[in-house]
Coordinates of C-alpha atoms (C1' of nucleotides) in Angstrom, one line a residue:
Chain A
M50 CA -20.7 20.4 2.9
G51 CA -22.2 17.1 1.5
R52 CA -21.7 15.5 -1.8
A53 CA -23.7 16.2 -4.9
P54 CA -25.5 13.2 -6.3
C55 CA -23.9 11.8 -9.5
C56 CA -27.0 12.8 -11.2
D57 CA -30.6 13.9 -10.8
K58 CA -32.0 10.8 -9.5
R59 CA -35.7 11.8 -10.0
G60 CA -37.1 10.2 -13.0
L61 CA -34.2 7.9 -13.5
K62 CA -34.7 4.2 -14.0
K63 CA -33.2 1.7 -11.6
G64 CA -33.0 -1.9 -11.5
P65 CA -32.3 -4.6 -14.4
W66 CA -31.3 -3.2 -17.8
T67 CA -33.5 -4.2 -20.6
P68 CA -32.2 -5.6 -23.9
E69 CA -33.4 -2.2 -25.5
E70 CA -31.5 -0.3 -23.0
D71 CA -28.4 -2.4 -23.6
E72 CA -28.8 -2.0 -27.3
I73 CA -28.9 1.8 -27.0
L74 CA -25.9 2.1 -24.6
V75 CA -23.8 -0.3 -27.0
N76 CA -24.7 1.5 -30.0
Y77 CA -24.0 4.8 -28.5
I78 CA -20.6 3.9 -27.1
N79 CA -19.6 2.1 -30.3
T80 CA -20.4 5.3 -32.2
H81 CA -19.2 8.0 -29.9
G82 CA -17.1 6.3 -27.2
H83 CA -18.4 6.7 -23.7
G84 CA -16.9 10.1 -23.1
S85 CA -18.2 11.7 -20.0
W86 CA -20.4 8.9 -18.1
R87 CA -22.3 11.8 -16.5
S88 CA -23.6 13.2 -19.7
L89 CA -23.8 9.9 -21.6
P90 CA -27.3 8.8 -20.5
K91 CA -29.0 12.1 -21.8
L92 CA -26.9 12.2 -25.0
A93 CA -27.7 8.5 -25.7
G94 CA -31.4 9.0 -24.6
L95 CA -31.3 6.7 -21.5
L96 CA -33.1 7.2 -18.4
R97 CA -30.2 6.0 -16.4
C98 CA -27.5 7.7 -14.3
G99 CA -24.0 7.7 -15.6
K100 CA -23.0 5.5 -12.9
S101 CA -25.5 2.9 -13.8
C102 CA -24.4 3.0 -17.6
R103 CA -20.6 2.8 -16.6
L104 CA -21.5 -0.2 -14.4
R105 CA -23.5 -1.9 -17.1
W106 CA -20.8 -1.4 -19.8
T107 CA -17.9 -2.4 -17.7
N108 CA -19.5 -5.4 -16.1
Y109 CA -21.7 -6.7 -18.9
L110 CA -21.6 -5.1 -22.3
R111 CA -18.0 -4.5 -22.8
P112 CA -17.0 -6.6 -25.8
D113 CA -13.9 -8.3 -24.2
I114 CA -16.0 -9.7 -21.3
K115 CA -15.4 -13.4 -21.0
R116 CA -18.6 -15.3 -20.4
G117 CA -19.2 -18.4 -18.7
P118 CA -17.9 -20.2 -15.4
F119 CA -14.4 -19.7 -14.1
T120 CA -11.8 -22.3 -14.9
S121 CA -10.0 -24.1 -12.3
E122 CA -6.9 -22.1 -13.4
E123 CA -8.7 -19.0 -13.0
E124 CA -10.1 -19.8 -9.5
K125 CA -6.7 -20.7 -8.4
L126 CA -5.2 -17.5 -9.6
V127 CA -7.9 -15.5 -8.0
I128 CA -7.0 -17.3 -4.6
Q129 CA -3.3 -16.8 -5.1
L130 CA -3.9 -13.1 -5.9
H131 CA -6.1 -12.8 -3.0
A132 CA -3.5 -14.0 -0.8
I133 CA -1.3 -11.2 -2.0
L134 CA -3.7 -8.4 -2.7
G135 CA -6.6 -9.0 -0.3
N136 CA -9.9 -7.7 -1.3
R137 CA -8.8 -5.4 -3.9
W138 CA -11.0 -7.0 -6.6
A139 CA -10.0 -4.6 -9.4
A140 CA -6.4 -5.4 -8.9
I141 CA -7.1 -9.1 -9.0
A142 CA -9.4 -8.5 -12.0
S143 CA -6.6 -6.7 -13.9
Q144 CA -4.7 -10.1 -13.9
L145 CA -7.6 -12.1 -15.4
P146 CA -8.4 -10.9 -18.9
G147 CA -12.1 -10.6 -19.6
R148 CA -13.1 -10.9 -15.9
T149 CA -14.6 -8.0 -14.1
D150 CA -14.0 -7.2 -10.4
N151 CA -17.7 -7.6 -9.7
E152 CA -17.5 -11.1 -11.2
I153 CA -14.4 -11.9 -9.1
K154 CA -16.0 -10.5 -6.0
N155 CA -19.0 -12.7 -6.6
L156 CA -16.9 -15.7 -7.2
W157 CA -14.8 -15.2 -4.1
N158 CA -18.0 -14.6 -1.8
T159 CA -20.0 -17.4 -3.2
H160 CA -17.5 -20.0 -3.8
L161 CA -13.9 -19.6 -2.9
K162 CA -14.3 -18.2 0.6
K163 CA -16.3 -21.3 1.4
R164 CA -13.8 -23.6 -0.1
L165 CA -11.1 -21.9 1.9
V166 CA -13.2 -22.2 5.1
C167 CA -13.9 -25.8 4.5
M168 CA -10.1 -26.6 4.2
G169 CA -9.6 -24.9 7.4
L170 CA -8.3 -21.7 6.1
D171 CA -9.1 -18.2 7.2
P172 CA -10.4 -16.6 3.9
Q173 CA -9.1 -13.2 5.0
T174 CA -5.6 -14.2 5.9
H175 CA -5.2 -17.6 4.1
E176 CA -3.8 -18.9 7.2
P177 CA -5.0 -22.0 8.8
A178 CA -8.0 -21.0 10.9
S179 CA -6.7 -22.5 14.1
N180 CA -3.9 -19.9 13.9
S181 CA -6.4 -17.2 14.5
F182 CA -7.2 -18.4 18.0
G183 CA -5.5 -21.7 18.6
S184 CA -2.5 -22.5 20.8
I185 CA -0.2 -22.6 18.0
S186 CA -1.1 -19.1 16.9
K187 CA 1.7 -16.6 16.1
P188 CA 1.6 -13.1 17.5
P189 CA -0.1 -10.8 14.9
A190 CA 2.2 -8.8 12.7
S191 CA 3.3 -5.4 14.1
P192 CA 1.7 -2.4 12.2
S193 CA 5.2 -1.7 10.7
T194 CA 5.3 -5.5 9.4
R195 CA 1.8 -5.0 8.1
H196 CA 2.7 -1.7 6.4
M197 CA 5.7 -3.3 4.8
A198 CA 3.5 -6.2 3.6
Q199 CA 1.1 -3.9 2.0
W200 CA 4.0 -1.9 0.4
E201 CA 5.4 -5.1 -1.0
S202 CA 2.0 -6.2 -2.3
A203 CA 1.6 -3.0 -4.1
R204 CA 4.9 -3.4 -5.7
L205 CA 4.2 -7.1 -6.5
E206 CA 1.0 -5.9 -8.2
A207 CA 2.6 -3.2 -10.1
E208 CA 5.3 -5.5 -11.4
A209 CA 2.7 -7.9 -12.4
R210 CA 0.9 -5.3 -14.4
L211 CA 4.1 -4.2 -16.0
S212 CA 4.8 -7.7 -16.8
K213 CA 1.5 -8.3 -18.4
E214 CA 1.6 -5.1 -20.3
S215 CA 4.9 -6.2 -21.8
L216 CA 3.3 -9.5 -22.9
L217 CA 1.0 -7.6 -24.8
H218 CA 3.8 -5.8 -26.7
N219 CA 6.0 -8.9 -27.2
P220 CA 5.7 -11.5 -29.8
P221 CA 3.7 -14.4 -28.4
S222 CA 6.5 -16.9 -29.3
L223 CA 8.6 -15.0 -26.4
V224 CA 6.1 -15.1 -23.7
N225 CA 4.2 -18.2 -24.2
S226 CA 5.4 -19.9 -21.1
D227 CA 3.6 -19.8 -17.9
S228 CA 6.7 -19.5 -16.0
D229 CA 7.8 -16.5 -17.7
Y230 CA 5.4 -14.4 -16.0
F231 CA 6.8 -15.4 -12.6
L232 CA 10.3 -15.5 -13.9
R233 CA 10.1 -12.0 -14.7
I234 CA 8.8 -11.1 -11.1
W235 CA 11.5 -13.1 -9.7
N236 CA 14.1 -11.5 -11.7
S237 CA 12.7 -8.1 -11.0
E238 CA 13.3 -5.7 -8.2
V239 CA 10.4 -7.4 -6.3
G240 CA 12.3 -10.8 -6.5
E241 CA 15.4 -9.0 -5.5
S242 CA 14.0 -7.4 -2.4
F243 CA 12.5 -10.9 -1.4
R244 CA 15.9 -12.5 -1.9
K245 CA 17.7 -9.7 0.1
L246 CA 15.3 -10.0 3.0
K247 CA 15.7 -13.8 2.9
K248 CA 19.5 -13.6 2.9
S249 CA 19.7 -10.9 5.4
G250 CA 17.8 -13.1 7.8
E251 CA 15.7 -10.1 8.7
A252 CA 12.5 -12.1 9.1
A253 CA 10.7 -8.8 10.0
Y254 CA 8.6 -9.2 6.8
Q255 CA 6.4 -12.1 6.2
S256 CA 3.4 -12.0 4.1
P257 CA 0.1 -13.3 5.3
V258 CA 0.9 -16.4 3.0
S259 CA 4.4 -16.7 4.3
Q260 CA 3.0 -16.7 7.9
A261 CA 0.7 -19.4 7.0
S262 CA 3.2 -21.8 5.9
S263 CA 6.6 -20.8 7.2
S264 CA 7.7 -24.4 7.1
T265 CA 7.1 -24.7 3.4
K266 CA 9.9 -26.4 1.4
V267 CA 10.0 -26.2 -2.4
G268 CA 8.8 -29.3 -4.0
S269 CA 7.6 -30.7 -0.6
T270 CA 4.7 -32.7 -0.3
S271 CA 2.7 -29.8 1.1
M272 CA 1.8 -29.1 -2.5
D273 CA -0.2 -32.3 -2.5
I274 CA -3.4 -30.8 -1.5
D275 CA -5.6 -30.3 -4.2
L276 CA -7.3 -27.0 -3.9
F277 CA -9.3 -27.7 -6.9
P278 CA -10.8 -31.0 -7.3
N279 CA -12.3 -31.6 -10.7
R280 CA -15.4 -29.8 -11.6
E281 CA -17.6 -32.8 -10.9
A282 CA -16.3 -32.7 -7.3
N283 CA -16.9 -29.0 -7.1
Q284 CA -20.4 -29.4 -7.9
N285 CA -20.8 -31.5 -4.9
E286 CA -18.7 -29.5 -2.7
D287 CA -21.7 -28.2 -0.8
T288 CA -22.9 -31.7 0.2
E289 CA -19.5 -32.9 1.2
C290 CA -18.7 -29.8 3.1
K291 CA -22.1 -28.4 4.2
I292 CA -21.8 -25.2 6.3
S293 CA -24.5 -24.4 8.5
K294 CA -25.9 -20.8 8.3
S295 CA -24.7 -20.1 11.8
S296 CA -21.3 -21.5 11.2
T297 CA -20.8 -19.7 8.0
E298 CA -20.2 -16.5 9.7
D299 CA -17.9 -18.2 12.2
A300 CA -14.2 -18.7 11.4
N301 CA -14.7 -21.9 13.2
A302 CA -16.8 -23.0 10.4
G303 CA -13.8 -25.3 9.2
S304 CA -14.5 -27.5 12.2
D305 CA -17.7 -28.6 10.6
C306 CA -16.1 -29.7 7.5
S307 CA -14.4 -32.9 6.5
S308 CA -11.0 -31.4 5.9
S309 CA -8.5 -32.6 8.2
N310 CA -5.5 -30.8 9.8
D311 CA -3.2 -32.0 7.2
M312 CA -5.1 -29.6 4.9
E313 CA -3.8 -26.7 6.7
D314 CA -0.7 -26.0 4.7
S315 CA -2.5 -26.0 1.5
S316 CA -2.4 -22.1 1.2
E317 CA 0.7 -22.5 -0.5
S318 CA 0.9 -19.8 -3.3
A319 CA 3.2 -18.5 -5.9
L320 CA 4.4 -15.8 -3.5
Q321 CA 5.2 -18.5 -1.0
L322 CA 7.2 -20.2 -3.5
L323 CA 8.9 -17.3 -4.2
L324 CA 9.6 -16.3 -0.6
D325 CA 10.9 -19.7 0.2
F326 CA 13.0 -20.4 -2.8
P327 CA 16.8 -20.2 -1.9
A328 CA 18.5 -17.0 -2.3
G329 CA 20.6 -16.5 -5.2
N330 CA 19.3 -19.6 -7.0
N331 CA 17.6 -18.6 -10.1
D332 CA 16.7 -22.0 -11.2
M333 CA 12.9 -21.7 -11.8
S334 CA 12.1 -25.3 -12.7
F335 CA 10.0 -25.5 -9.8
L336 CA 7.6 -23.2 -11.4
E337 CA 6.7 -25.8 -13.9
E338 CA 5.7 -28.3 -11.3
H339 CA 2.1 -29.5 -11.7
V340 CA -0.3 -30.1 -8.9
D341 CA -2.9 -32.8 -9.6
G342 CA -2.8 -32.0 -13.4
Y343 CA -2.8 -28.3 -12.9
S344 CA 0.0 -26.0 -13.5
I345 CA 0.9 -24.3 -10.2
F346 CA 1.0 -21.1 -12.3
P347 CA -1.9 -20.8 -14.5
S348 CA -1.5 -18.7 -17.7
I349 CA -2.5 -15.1 -17.1
T350 CA -1.8 -14.1 -20.6
T351 CA -4.5 -13.7 -23.0
D352 CA -4.5 -17.4 -23.3
T353 CA -7.4 -18.5 -25.1
S354 CA -7.4 -22.0 -23.5
L355 CA -9.0 -20.1 -20.6
S356 CA -12.2 -19.7 -22.7
N357 CA -14.8 -21.6 -21.0
A358 CA -17.0 -24.2 -22.5
P359 CA -20.5 -23.3 -22.9
Chain B
dA68 C1' -47.7 -29.5 -5.4
dA69 C1' -46.7 -26.0 -2.4
dT70 C1' -43.8 -23.7 0.7
dA71 C1' -39.3 -22.6 2.6
dT72 C1' -34.7 -22.1 2.5
dT73 C1' -30.3 -21.3 0.1
dG74 C1' -27.4 -19.9 -3.6
dT75 C1' -26.2 -16.7 -7.4
dC76 C1' -25.2 -12.6 -9.5
dA77 C1' -26.5 -8.1 -11.5
dA78 C1' -27.1 -3.8 -9.7
dC79 C1' -26.9 -0.1 -6.3
dC80 C1' -24.9 2.9 -2.7
dG81 C1' -21.6 5.5 -0.5
dC82 C1' -16.8 6.5 0.3
dA83 C1' -12.1 7.6 -1.6
dT84 C1' -9.3 9.9 -4.6
dA85 C1' -7.5 12.2 -8.8
dG86 C1' -7.6 15.9 -11.3
dA87 C1' -9.4 20.4 -13.1
dG88 C1' -10.2 25.1 -11.9
Chain C
dA198 C1' -4.0 25.7 -1.1
dC199 C1' -8.6 24.7 -1.6
dT200 C1' -13.1 23.4 -3.5
dC201 C1' -15.6 20.9 -6.6
dT202 C1' -16.6 17.2 -10.1
dA203 C1' -16.1 12.9 -12.2
dT204 C1' -14.7 8.4 -11.7
dG205 C1' -13.4 4.0 -9.6
dC206 C1' -13.7 0.7 -6.1
dG207 C1' -15.5 -2.4 -2.5
dG208 C1' -19.4 -3.6 0.3
dT209 C1' -24.0 -4.7 0.3
dT210 C1' -28.6 -5.6 -1.4
dG211 C1' -32.5 -7.7 -3.7
dA212 C1' -34.6 -10.4 -7.4
dC213 C1' -34.5 -14.6 -9.3
dA214 C1' -33.4 -19.6 -9.6
dA215 C1' -32.6 -23.9 -7.7
dT216 C1' -33.0 -27.0 -4.2
dA217 C1' -34.9 -29.1 0.1
dT218 C1' -38.7 -30.1 2.9

DNA sequence: AATATTGTCAACCGCATAGAG
DNA sequence: ACTCTATGCGGTTGACAATAT
């Protein structure tokens, strides 16, 4: 039957927003709230469609938007969440206060994806790229396994969200530890389900991350790989790991890079540690390990230390 | 200095879905 | 149960900036 356009596009402005338009939109929303996005432009006197107004507000004008470059901790968290959630940018963004899905998507497409490729990892699966077509590859997960992985991902995400919300309602003194966040997950139904799976020996379910590094041992040297060299190094990443245009599209691109095979296990993530942690052991001290000066688990609370330098 | 190439990011497009009627 | 509308989401595009030749 066809879908009605979100608004009458004739006569509506497109393209970059002007400071005047921004001011009108901000003033209107501050005074009236956004209400119905569809009717907002007309009421506010903007020649834009509601969709454009909503996007401008949520991605740029919202007062709680965090400006500036991503910190190493944020980037690491994005990679970890992407390993769990895939391209669900909104879900990932919900775990990074002040960051938008669009911003994270851009970060992923312009920086993080390349970085993983340079390290010989498939940016989609976070598995070593050679596993996708090499002799050591494992058979692809069955549909039921994938379904289970999706289900567990969704549950983990929900748990994470609940955990985050609880942080907002609890005194900071009770939740100021980075490890608390994952401790809650570990002690939750999600962690329980993982423990049961591990205990029962039903290896039917392995997350993409798990598949990527099934030999992981807690505290092993596999964590020695520095996913996030310092900022200065990052700025030079393109010269150190130049990817030709043709190879960029190619999963083999990693072969052009300086990374060696011993980088392949570097896709360790929080989830992997969770998966591989001995069943029934609630000692979470491993969560406090630091890798190359970074906490394995960056704060995902409203930690102001994440604020960026100008 | 001029031009070409590459990178970044704001914005758009179209699909999926929830919810109201 | 079905249709329609509004909104949210992810993929993609295009303008501009930075860098290389």
